[in-house]
mmCIF file of C-alpha atoms and ligand atoms in Angstrom:
data_model
loop_
_atom_site.group_PDB
_atom_site.id
_atom_site.type_symbol
_atom_site.label_atom_id
_atom_site.label_comp_id
_atom_site.label_asym_id
_atom_site.label_seq_id
_atom_site.Cartn_x
_atom_site.Cartn_y
_atom_site.Cartn_z
ATOM 1 C CA UNK A 1 0.000 0.000 0.000
ATOM 2 C CA UNK A 2 1.471 3.342 -1.049
ATOM 3 C CA UNK A 3 1.260 5.990 1.590
ATOM 4 C CA UNK A 4 0.889 9.556 0.435
ATOM 5 C CA UNK A 5 1.957 11.823 3.284
ATOM 6 C CA UNK A 6 0.210 14.989 4.467
ATOM 7 C CA UNK A 7 3.546 16.731 4.822
ATOM 8 C CA UNK A 8 7.114 16.314 3.657
ATOM 9 C CA UNK A 9 9.473 15.874 6.596
ATOM 10 C CA UNK A 10 12.810 17.444 5.897
ATOM 11 C CA UNK A 11 16.172 18.719 7.102
ATOM 12 C CA UNK A 12 16.324 22.243 5.731
ATOM 13 C CA UNK A 13 19.298 24.523 5.493
ATOM 14 C CA UNK A 14 17.510 27.479 7.061
ATOM 15 C CA UNK A 15 20.391 29.892 7.051
ATOM 16 C CA UNK A 16 23.008 30.370 4.373
ATOM 17 C CA UNK A 17 26.730 30.326 5.019
ATOM 18 C CA UNK A 18 27.850 33.748 6.088
ATOM 19 C CA UNK A 19 31.173 35.512 6.107
ATOM 20 C CA UNK A 20 32.110 38.050 8.743
ATOM 21 C CA UNK A 21 33.115 41.178 6.837
ATOM 22 C CA UNK A 22 35.724 42.175 9.408
ATOM 23 C CA UNK A 23 37.322 38.905 10.444
ATOM 24 C CA UNK A 24 36.654 36.994 7.218
ATOM 25 C CA UNK A 25 35.421 34.121 9.367
ATOM 26 C CA UNK A 26 32.945 31.850 7.578
ATOM 27 C CA UNK A 27 29.989 30.608 9.579
ATOM 28 C CA UNK A 28 28.415 27.470 8.118
ATOM 29 C CA UNK A 29 24.703 27.236 7.385
ATOM 30 C CA UNK A 30 22.264 25.860 9.917
ATOM 31 C CA UNK A 31 20.125 22.723 9.609
ATOM 32 C CA UNK A 32 16.658 22.463 11.053
ATOM 33 C CA UNK A 33 14.183 19.587 11.051
ATOM 34 C CA UNK A 34 10.874 20.838 9.757
ATOM 35 C CA UNK A 35 7.906 19.880 7.622
ATOM 36 C CA UNK A 36 6.674 21.490 4.421
ATOM 37 C CA UNK A 37 3.460 21.031 2.415
ATOM 38 C CA UNK A 38 3.262 18.400 -0.309
ATOM 39 C CA UNK A 39 2.852 20.468 -3.489
ATOM 40 C CA UNK A 40 0.115 19.838 -6.024
ATOM 41 C CA UNK A 41 1.757 17.605 -8.609
ATOM 42 C CA UNK A 42 1.658 18.558 -12.293
ATOM 43 C CA UNK A 43 0.689 15.877 -14.825
ATOM 44 C CA UNK A 44 4.324 15.084 -15.560
ATOM 45 C CA UNK A 45 5.450 15.025 -11.933
ATOM 46 C CA UNK A 46 5.658 12.351 -9.246
ATOM 47 C CA UNK A 47 6.267 12.249 -5.519
ATOM 48 C CA UNK A 48 9.176 9.999 -4.576
ATOM 49 C CA UNK A 49 9.535 8.514 -1.098
ATOM 50 C CA UNK A 50 13.263 8.840 -0.441
ATOM 51 C CA UNK A 51 15.111 5.568 0.300
ATOM 52 C CA UNK A 52 18.507 7.235 0.583
ATOM 53 C CA UNK A 53 20.376 10.410 -0.281
ATOM 54 C CA UNK A 54 24.179 10.496 -0.572
ATOM 55 C CA UNK A 55 26.262 13.229 1.017
ATOM 56 C CA UNK A 56 28.293 14.864 -1.765
ATOM 57 C CA UNK A 57 31.069 17.451 -1.568
ATOM 58 C CA UNK A 58 28.829 19.802 -3.506
ATOM 59 C CA UNK A 59 26.419 19.829 -0.532
ATOM 60 C CA UNK A 60 29.291 20.659 1.771
ATOM 61 C CA UNK A 61 30.360 23.470 -0.555
ATOM 62 C CA UNK A 62 26.907 25.002 -0.157
ATOM 63 C CA UNK A 63 26.862 24.430 3.581
ATOM 64 C CA UNK A 64 30.384 25.341 4.655
ATOM 65 C CA UNK A 65 32.059 27.365 1.933
ATOM 66 C CA UNK A 66 29.376 29.797 0.854
ATOM 67 C CA UNK A 67 28.979 28.378 -2.662
ATOM 68 C CA UNK A 68 25.574 29.889 -3.507
ATOM 69 C CA UNK A 69 22.556 27.715 -4.254
ATOM 70 C CA UNK A 70 20.210 28.851 -7.037
ATOM 71 C CA UNK A 71 17.265 28.643 -4.614
ATOM 72 C CA UNK A 72 18.144 30.817 -1.623
ATOM 73 C CA UNK A 73 17.731 29.207 1.830
ATOM 74 C CA UNK A 74 15.606 27.921 3.346
ATOM 75 C CA UNK A 75 15.959 24.902 1.107
ATOM 76 C CA UNK A 76 16.770 21.212 1.528
ATOM 77 C CA UNK A 77 20.142 20.057 0.215
ATOM 78 C CA UNK A 78 20.870 16.649 -1.329
ATOM 79 C CA UNK A 79 20.944 15.559 -4.985
ATOM 80 C CA UNK A 80 22.027 11.894 -4.874
ATOM 81 C CA UNK A 81 18.664 10.226 -4.416
ATOM 82 C CA UNK A 82 16.960 6.856 -4.813
ATOM 83 C CA UNK A 83 13.437 6.008 -3.749
ATOM 84 C CA UNK A 84 9.945 4.792 -4.614
ATOM 85 C CA UNK A 85 7.199 6.673 -6.475
ATOM 86 C CA UNK A 86 4.152 7.055 -4.198
ATOM 87 C CA UNK A 87 1.995 9.642 -6.014
ATOM 88 C CA UNK A 88 1.488 11.349 -9.372
ATOM 89 C CA UNK A 89 1.810 9.974 -12.903
ATOM 90 C CA UNK A 90 -0.003 6.583 -12.818
ATOM 91 C CA UNK A 91 2.503 4.697 -14.923
ATOM 92 C CA UNK A 92 5.258 5.359 -12.410
ATOM 93 C CA UNK A 93 3.289 4.387 -9.298
ATOM 94 C CA UNK A 94 5.102 1.979 -6.987
ATOM 95 C CA UNK A 95 8.256 1.919 -9.082
ATOM 96 C CA UNK A 96 11.706 2.149 -7.583
ATOM 97 C CA UNK A 97 13.742 4.935 -9.136
ATOM 98 C CA UNK A 98 16.972 6.865 -9.208
ATOM 99 C CA UNK A 99 16.588 10.629 -9.606
ATOM 100 C CA UNK A 100 19.294 12.126 -11.847
ATOM 101 C CA UNK A 101 21.343 14.795 -10.059
ATOM 102 C CA UNK A 102 20.797 17.216 -12.920
ATOM 103 C CA UNK A 103 17.647 17.239 -15.047
ATOM 104 C CA UNK A 104 17.926 19.099 -18.370
ATOM 105 C CA UNK A 105 15.111 21.262 -19.793
ATOM 106 C CA UNK A 106 15.023 19.234 -23.050
ATOM 107 C CA UNK A 107 14.008 22.348 -24.999
ATOM 108 C CA UNK A 108 17.078 24.563 -25.368
ATOM 109 C CA UNK A 109 19.783 24.412 -28.006
ATOM 110 C CA UNK A 110 22.228 22.684 -25.662
ATOM 111 C CA UNK A 111 19.664 19.986 -24.911
ATOM 112 C CA UNK A 112 18.850 19.564 -28.590
ATOM 113 C CA UNK A 113 22.505 19.233 -29.566
ATOM 114 C CA UNK A 114 23.381 16.499 -27.074
ATOM 115 C CA UNK A 115 24.827 18.781 -24.402
ATOM 116 C CA UNK A 116 21.858 18.576 -22.023
ATOM 117 C CA UNK A 117 24.096 17.595 -19.120
ATOM 118 C CA UNK A 118 25.201 21.228 -19.156
ATOM 119 C CA UNK A 119 21.761 22.737 -19.939
ATOM 120 C CA UNK A 120 21.758 26.204 -18.403
ATOM 121 C CA UNK A 121 18.251 25.901 -16.980
ATOM 122 C CA UNK A 122 18.628 22.362 -15.705
ATOM 123 C CA UNK A 123 17.047 21.446 -12.375
ATOM 124 C CA UNK A 124 19.094 19.990 -9.560
ATOM 125 C CA UNK A 125 17.519 18.794 -6.300
ATOM 126 C CA UNK A 126 19.041 20.596 -3.332
ATOM 127 C CA UNK A 127 20.044 23.548 -5.487
ATOM 128 C CA UNK A 128 17.634 24.624 -8.199
ATOM 129 C CA UNK A 129 14.547 22.417 -7.771
ATOM 130 C CA UNK A 130 12.684 24.973 -5.680
ATOM 131 C CA UNK A 131 13.015 24.282 -1.955
ATOM 132 C CA UNK A 132 13.164 20.514 -2.507
ATOM 133 C CA UNK A 133 16.147 18.272 -1.895
ATOM 134 C CA UNK A 134 17.033 14.718 -0.987
ATOM 135 C CA UNK A 135 17.531 15.045 2.775
ATOM 136 C CA UNK A 136 13.784 14.593 3.180
ATOM 137 C CA UNK A 137 11.112 11.961 3.566
ATOM 138 C CA UNK A 138 9.750 12.730 0.059
ATOM 139 C CA UNK A 139 10.567 14.839 -2.972
ATOM 140 C CA UNK A 140 8.467 15.965 -5.977
ATOM 141 C CA UNK A 141 10.308 15.549 -9.309
ATOM 142 C CA UNK A 142 9.588 15.483 -13.063
ATOM 143 C CA UNK A 143 8.947 11.883 -14.123
ATOM 144 C CA UNK A 144 10.559 12.114 -17.570
ATOM 145 C CA UNK A 145 14.103 11.979 -16.199
ATOM 146 C CA UNK A 146 13.634 9.125 -13.740
ATOM 147 C CA UNK A 147 15.692 5.961 -14.058
ATOM 148 C CA UNK A 148 13.667 2.901 -13.136
ATOM 149 C CA UNK A 149 15.318 0.278 -10.960
ATOM 150 C CA UNK A 150 14.420 -3.316 -11.795
ATOM 151 C CA UNK A 151 15.830 -6.613 -10.544
ATOM 152 C CA UNK A 152 18.217 -5.094 -8.069
ATOM 153 C CA UNK A 153 18.795 -8.481 -6.396
ATOM 154 C CA UNK A 154 20.277 -8.029 -2.937
ATOM 155 C CA UNK A 155 21.564 -4.491 -3.523
ATOM 156 C CA UNK A 156 19.669 -2.174 -1.145
ATOM 157 C CA UNK A 157 17.714 0.565 -2.921
ATOM 158 C CA UNK A 158 19.322 3.208 -0.689
ATOM 159 C CA UNK A 159 22.811 2.163 -1.852
ATOM 160 C CA UNK A 160 21.742 2.841 -5.428
ATOM 161 C CA UNK A 161 21.482 6.528 -4.520
ATOM 162 C CA UNK A 162 25.165 6.777 -5.458
ATOM 163 C CA UNK A 163 24.211 6.048 -9.064
ATOM 164 C CA UNK A 164 22.530 9.475 -9.104
ATOM 165 C CA UNK A 165 25.862 11.256 -8.999
ATOM 166 C CA UNK A 166 29.088 9.560 -7.859
ATOM 167 C CA UNK A 167 28.747 6.610 -10.262
ATOM 168 C CA UNK A 168 27.257 8.471 -13.261
ATOM 169 C CA UNK A 169 29.620 11.459 -13.380
ATOM 170 C CA UNK A 170 32.493 9.125 -14.423
ATOM 171 C CA UNK A 171 30.425 7.663 -17.249
ATOM 172 C CA UNK A 172 29.728 11.118 -18.670
ATOM 173 C CA UNK A 173 33.440 11.930 -18.250
ATOM 174 C CA UNK A 174 34.368 8.780 -20.192
ATOM 175 C CA UNK A 175 31.948 9.749 -22.987
ATOM 176 C CA UNK A 176 33.363 13.260 -23.036
ATOM 177 C CA UNK A 177 36.830 11.750 -23.408
ATOM 178 C CA UNK A 178 35.568 9.590 -26.261
ATOM 179 C CA UNK A 179 36.959 6.621 -24.360
ATOM 180 C CA UNK A 180 37.438 3.626 -26.651
ATOM 181 C CA UNK A 181 38.306 -0.011 -25.931
ATOM 182 C CA UNK A 182 42.085 -0.290 -25.840
ATOM 183 C CA UNK A 183 42.666 3.255 -24.586
ATOM 184 C CA UNK A 184 45.255 3.866 -21.891
ATOM 185 C CA UNK A 185 44.060 5.828 -18.881
ATOM 186 C CA UNK A 186 45.494 7.663 -15.889
ATOM 187 C CA UNK A 187 43.179 8.541 -12.992
ATOM 188 C CA UNK A 188 44.380 11.130 -10.520
ATOM 189 C CA UNK A 189 42.435 10.755 -7.284
ATOM 190 C CA UNK A 190 41.566 7.105 -7.940
ATOM 191 C CA UNK A 191 40.717 6.395 -4.293
ATOM 192 C CA UNK A 192 38.176 9.218 -3.807
ATOM 193 C CA UNK A 193 34.386 9.078 -3.847
ATOM 194 C CA UNK A 194 34.188 9.585 -7.625
ATOM 195 C CA UNK A 195 37.633 8.176 -8.450
ATOM 196 C CA UNK A 196 36.707 4.646 -7.331
ATOM 197 C CA UNK A 197 33.926 4.669 -9.930
ATOM 198 C CA UNK A 198 36.038 6.372 -12.574
ATOM 199 C CA UNK A 199 38.455 3.416 -12.531
ATOM 200 C CA UNK A 200 35.729 0.774 -12.612
ATOM 201 C CA UNK A 201 33.892 2.616 -15.382
ATOM 202 C CA UNK A 202 36.816 2.963 -17.777
ATOM 203 C CA UNK A 203 37.804 -0.653 -17.146
ATOM 204 C CA UNK A 204 34.256 -1.826 -17.843
ATOM 205 C CA UNK A 205 34.284 0.225 -21.053
ATOM 206 C CA UNK A 206 37.376 -1.648 -22.236
ATOM 207 C CA UNK A 207 40.336 0.525 -21.239
ATOM 208 C CA UNK A 208 43.629 -1.333 -21.737
ATOM 209 C CA UNK A 209 45.880 -0.048 -18.959
ATOM 210 C CA UNK A 210 44.502 1.967 -16.056
ATOM 211 C CA UNK A 211 47.024 3.697 -13.822
ATOM 212 C CA UNK A 212 45.613 5.078 -10.579
ATOM 213 C CA UNK A 213 47.329 7.845 -8.667
ATOM 214 C CA UNK A 214 46.471 8.941 -5.108
ATOM 215 C CA UNK A 215 48.147 9.437 -1.758
ATOM 216 C CA UNK A 216 46.974 6.673 0.564
ATOM 217 C CA UNK A 217 48.876 3.394 -0.105
ATOM 218 C CA UNK A 218 46.268 1.185 1.605
ATOM 219 C CA UNK A 219 43.424 2.637 -0.454
ATOM 220 C CA UNK A 220 45.576 2.301 -3.583
ATOM 221 C CA UNK A 221 45.904 -1.422 -2.907
ATOM 222 C CA UNK A 222 42.118 -1.628 -2.856
ATOM 223 C CA UNK A 223 41.956 0.276 -6.164
ATOM 224 C CA UNK A 224 43.868 -2.625 -7.769
ATOM 225 C CA UNK A 225 40.790 -4.784 -7.222
ATOM 226 C CA UNK A 226 38.472 -2.176 -8.653
ATOM 227 C CA UNK A 227 39.601 -1.135 -12.096
ATOM 228 C CA UNK A 228 43.205 -0.025 -11.650
ATOM 229 C CA UNK A 229 45.953 -2.194 -13.191
ATOM 230 C CA UNK A 230 48.788 -0.198 -11.681
ATOM 231 C CA UNK A 231 48.968 2.368 -8.904
ATOM 232 C CA UNK A 232 51.340 5.147 -7.939
ATOM 233 C CA UNK A 233 51.323 6.728 -4.476
ATOM 234 C CA UNK A 234 51.905 10.458 -4.663
ATOM 235 C CA UNK A 235 52.591 10.687 -0.936
ATOM 236 C CA UNK A 236 55.639 12.883 -0.259
ATOM 237 C CA UNK A 237 56.717 12.831 -3.899
ATOM 238 C CA UNK A 238 57.682 15.461 -6.419
ATOM 239 C CA UNK A 239 55.865 15.576 -9.730
ATOM 240 C CA UNK A 240 58.988 14.442 -11.558
ATOM 241 C CA UNK A 241 59.241 11.335 -9.347
ATOM 242 C CA UNK A 242 55.677 10.436 -10.247
ATOM 243 C CA UNK A 243 56.355 10.997 -13.937
ATOM 244 C CA UNK A 244 59.386 8.687 -13.689
ATOM 245 C CA UNK A 245 57.333 6.009 -11.944
ATOM 246 C CA UNK A 246 54.765 6.301 -14.715
ATOM 247 C CA UNK A 247 57.479 5.794 -17.340
ATOM 248 C CA UNK A 248 58.870 2.799 -15.426
ATOM 249 C CA UNK A 249 55.452 1.153 -15.350
ATOM 250 C CA UNK A 250 55.108 1.689 -19.101
ATOM 251 C CA UNK A 251 58.570 0.307 -19.798
ATOM 252 C CA UNK A 252 58.114 -2.816 -17.664
ATOM 253 C CA UNK A 253 54.715 -3.574 -19.155
ATOM 254 C CA UNK A 254 55.260 -2.811 -22.810
ATOM 255 C CA UNK A 255 53.016 0.277 -22.749
ATOM 256 C CA UNK A 256 53.610 3.296 -24.937
ATOM 257 C CA UNK A 257 54.549 6.103 -22.525
ATOM 258 C CA UNK A 258 54.939 8.888 -25.037
ATOM 259 C CA UNK A 259 51.490 9.488 -26.459
ATOM 260 C CA UNK A 260 47.771 8.874 -26.356
ATOM 261 C CA UNK A 261 47.014 8.732 -22.623
ATOM 262 C CA UNK A 262 43.629 9.890 -21.412
ATOM 263 C CA UNK A 263 43.997 11.521 -18.007
ATOM 264 C CA UNK A 264 41.043 11.979 -15.670
ATOM 265 C CA UNK A 265 41.703 14.539 -12.923
ATOM 266 C CA UNK A 266 39.161 13.786 -10.213
ATOM 267 C CA UNK A 267 40.622 15.528 -7.129
ATOM 268 C CA UNK A 268 40.023 19.167 -8.028
ATOM 269 C CA UNK A 269 43.036 20.093 -5.917
ATOM 270 C CA UNK A 270 46.027 21.990 -7.237
ATOM 271 C CA UNK A 271 48.609 19.247 -6.717
ATOM 272 C CA UNK A 272 46.476 16.793 -8.694
ATOM 273 C CA UNK A 273 45.827 19.274 -11.475
ATOM 274 C CA UNK A 274 49.509 20.187 -11.762
ATOM 275 C CA UNK A 275 50.337 16.504 -12.003
ATOM 276 C CA UNK A 276 47.743 16.001 -14.729
ATOM 277 C CA UNK A 277 49.156 18.904 -16.732
ATOM 278 C CA UNK A 278 52.662 17.492 -16.382
ATOM 279 C CA UNK A 279 51.595 14.020 -17.540
ATOM 280 C CA UNK A 280 49.602 15.301 -20.523
ATOM 281 C CA UNK A 281 51.584 14.498 -23.638
ATOM 282 C CA UNK A 282 51.289 13.916 -27.395
ATOM 283 C CA UNK A 283 47.696 13.366 -28.629
ATOM 284 C CA UNK A 284 46.661 13.050 -24.970
ATOM 285 C CA UNK A 285 43.428 14.187 -23.399
ATOM 286 C CA UNK A 286 43.011 15.709 -19.971
ATOM 287 C CA UNK A 287 39.477 15.559 -18.622
ATOM 288 C CA UNK A 288 38.771 17.800 -15.629
ATOM 289 C CA UNK A 289 36.259 15.916 -13.443
ATOM 290 C CA UNK A 290 37.024 17.358 -9.991
ATOM 291 C CA UNK A 291 36.268 20.895 -8.850
ATOM 292 C CA UNK A 292 38.410 23.238 -6.790
ATOM 293 C CA UNK A 293 39.304 26.919 -6.614
ATOM 294 C CA UNK A 294 42.999 26.598 -7.495
ATOM 295 C CA UNK A 295 44.670 28.367 -10.398
ATOM 296 C CA UNK A 296 47.407 26.650 -12.352
ATOM 297 C CA UNK A 297 50.243 27.805 -14.494
ATOM 298 C CA UNK A 298 50.596 26.038 -17.835
ATOM 299 C CA UNK A 299 52.168 26.759 -21.184
ATOM 300 C CA UNK A 300 49.103 26.537 -23.411
ATOM 301 C CA UNK A 301 51.283 26.199 -26.500
ATOM 302 C CA UNK A 302 52.140 22.705 -25.321
ATOM 303 C CA UNK A 303 48.636 21.729 -26.392
ATOM 304 C CA UNK A 304 49.477 22.909 -29.891
ATOM 305 C CA UNK A 305 52.764 21.087 -29.966
ATOM 306 C CA UNK A 306 51.238 17.931 -28.462
ATOM 307 C CA UNK A 307 48.048 18.056 -30.564
ATOM 308 C CA UNK A 308 46.394 17.473 -27.191
ATOM 309 C CA UNK A 309 43.083 18.387 -25.533
ATOM 310 C CA UNK A 310 41.942 19.663 -22.168
ATOM 311 C CA UNK A 311 38.221 19.170 -21.534
ATOM 312 C CA UNK A 312 35.755 19.784 -18.749
ATOM 313 C CA UNK A 313 32.816 17.548 -17.900
ATOM 314 C CA UNK A 314 29.683 18.209 -15.876
ATOM 315 C CA UNK A 315 27.005 15.905 -14.474
ATOM 316 C CA UNK A 316 25.552 13.151 -16.608
ATOM 317 C CA UNK A 317 22.774 12.945 -19.183
ATOM 318 C CA UNK A 318 19.675 11.149 -17.825
ATOM 319 C CA UNK A 319 19.827 8.922 -20.942
ATOM 320 C CA UNK A 320 23.016 7.332 -19.625
ATOM 321 C CA UNK A 321 21.564 6.408 -16.225
ATOM 322 C CA UNK A 322 20.043 3.065 -17.274
ATOM 323 C CA UNK A 323 23.402 2.058 -18.795
ATOM 324 C CA UNK A 324 25.284 2.891 -15.606
ATOM 325 C CA UNK A 325 22.613 1.222 -13.469
ATOM 326 C CA UNK A 326 23.029 -1.965 -15.525
ATOM 327 C CA UNK A 327 26.777 -1.848 -15.014
ATOM 328 C CA UNK A 328 26.140 -1.593 -11.253
ATOM 329 C CA UNK A 329 23.505 -4.354 -11.143
ATOM 330 C CA UNK A 330 25.738 -6.663 -13.173
ATOM 331 C CA UNK A 331 28.618 -5.881 -10.757
ATOM 332 C CA UNK A 332 30.851 -4.478 -13.490
ATOM 333 C CA UNK A 333 30.821 -1.513 -11.153
ATOM 334 C CA UNK A 334 30.797 -2.526 -7.495
ATOM 335 C CA UNK A 335 29.258 0.036 -5.127
ATOM 336 C CA UNK A 336 28.991 -2.107 -1.977
ATOM 337 C CA UNK A 337 32.537 -1.626 -0.656
ATOM 338 C CA UNK A 338 32.328 2.137 -1.133
ATOM 339 C CA UNK A 339 28.933 2.903 0.387
ATOM 340 C CA UNK A 340 27.604 3.046 3.937
ATOM 341 C CA UNK A 341 24.262 4.198 5.321
ATOM 342 C CA UNK A 342 23.472 6.330 8.358
ATOM 343 C CA UNK A 343 20.156 7.563 9.743
ATOM 344 C CA UNK A 344 19.215 10.977 8.342
ATOM 345 C CA UNK A 345 18.803 12.341 11.884
ATOM 346 C CA UNK A 346 22.611 12.284 12.070
ATOM 347 C CA UNK A 347 22.887 14.719 9.152
ATOM 348 C CA UNK A 348 24.652 17.472 11.096
ATOM 349 C CA UNK A 349 27.345 15.207 12.512
ATOM 350 C CA UNK A 350 27.773 13.426 9.165
ATOM 351 C CA UNK A 351 28.233 16.761 7.361
ATOM 352 C CA UNK A 352 30.826 17.672 9.962
ATOM 353 C CA UNK A 353 32.584 14.324 9.676
ATOM 354 C CA UNK A 354 32.751 14.346 5.865
ATOM 355 C CA UNK A 355 33.815 17.993 5.849
ATOM 356 C CA UNK A 356 36.696 17.241 8.230
ATOM 357 C CA UNK A 357 37.700 13.964 6.587
ATOM 358 C CA UNK A 358 38.062 15.548 3.135
ATOM 359 C CA UNK A 359 38.067 12.145 1.478
ATOM 360 C CA UNK A 360 36.050 9.768 3.690
ATOM 361 C CA UNK A 361 36.451 5.990 3.562
ATOM 362 C CA UNK A 362 33.024 5.467 2.015
ATOM 363 C CA UNK A 363 30.212 7.500 0.516
ATOM 364 C CA UNK A 364 27.680 8.084 3.284
ATOM 365 C CA UNK A 365 24.038 7.683 2.242
ATOM 366 C CA UNK A 366 21.487 9.086 4.705
ATOM 367 C CA UNK A 367 18.260 7.145 5.123
ATOM 368 C CA UNK A 368 15.109 8.961 6.331
ATOM 369 C CA UNK A 369 14.194 8.290 9.973
ATOM 370 C CA UNK A 370 11.740 11.115 10.704
HETATM 371 ZN ZN1 LIG B 1 27.202 15.686 -6.148
HETATM 372 ZN ZN1 LIG B 2 18.103 22.664 -21.864
#
């Protein structure tokens, strides 16, 4: 029996991040448990009962760093959502779904030319979908973009929330890179929340050699079981040492070191980006997947001399979600070891924990317990 609630229970960010003009001190936002009315659903909308919503660094950017949300607070954060349709469009009733993190308008020129993942009027829960976000009991969303979950076996629906963002962003990045079977790949930040899926994705798509770079040696060992063929620890090393290790790996394994590598920079931090720029070589491609505020110095003319590319990538087209979901359900991409759930009532302490940890052990998915 599907229960349609009277109210949506939610953890709202009621106050935006503020910066003290004199001291420059940033005060994070404030969370408050509250309830809001269930809106009247349009014909093409449904109400989804949230099973889980992942905590993403983008949420923390809004909460701690003053990155502005399109919808001004109060609003509910959270854009990595799975759940069950409980009201609205009849043909979706009772279905388990993943809600894409960004939902394109499908009308503009970008949408019509295949660039809908970067549609300028796209809707994102917890940012630009009115006051609605995933850290709630329910959320109203357009039905056209939903990805239906079928035959999920023993994978909990709440774990599949990570498909909404962490596991789909790498697929879009691989498409953007025009990744082909037999391509050689470097992933900088291979042990992070998106990096672990980047490696599994490129391997599943037929990459030949995948070299993972990150700091933590123990996590790098784990990466070898999940998509990476070789790993390099960047801990306490100069860029030139890392480049030499890369060349050694190529030499020992009969790989061409000098050209053609596709490099995915997932960290968004300056050290990772500088490394990516250093490793970019003839006919190579650098795909910028991570976000940070750093500025880098680079001789752009190298791109000319190398006949190389630097590309950005954003979100993921809803059309790709069923493909990624299939890769997850068929265990080509394993999410279990990288996901853990916590009750949503712990949201404040989880935000704090993830914010302090920088790169936590596992993606934390909050499950509603209102
Ligand atoms: Zn995100
Ligand atoms: Zn559009």
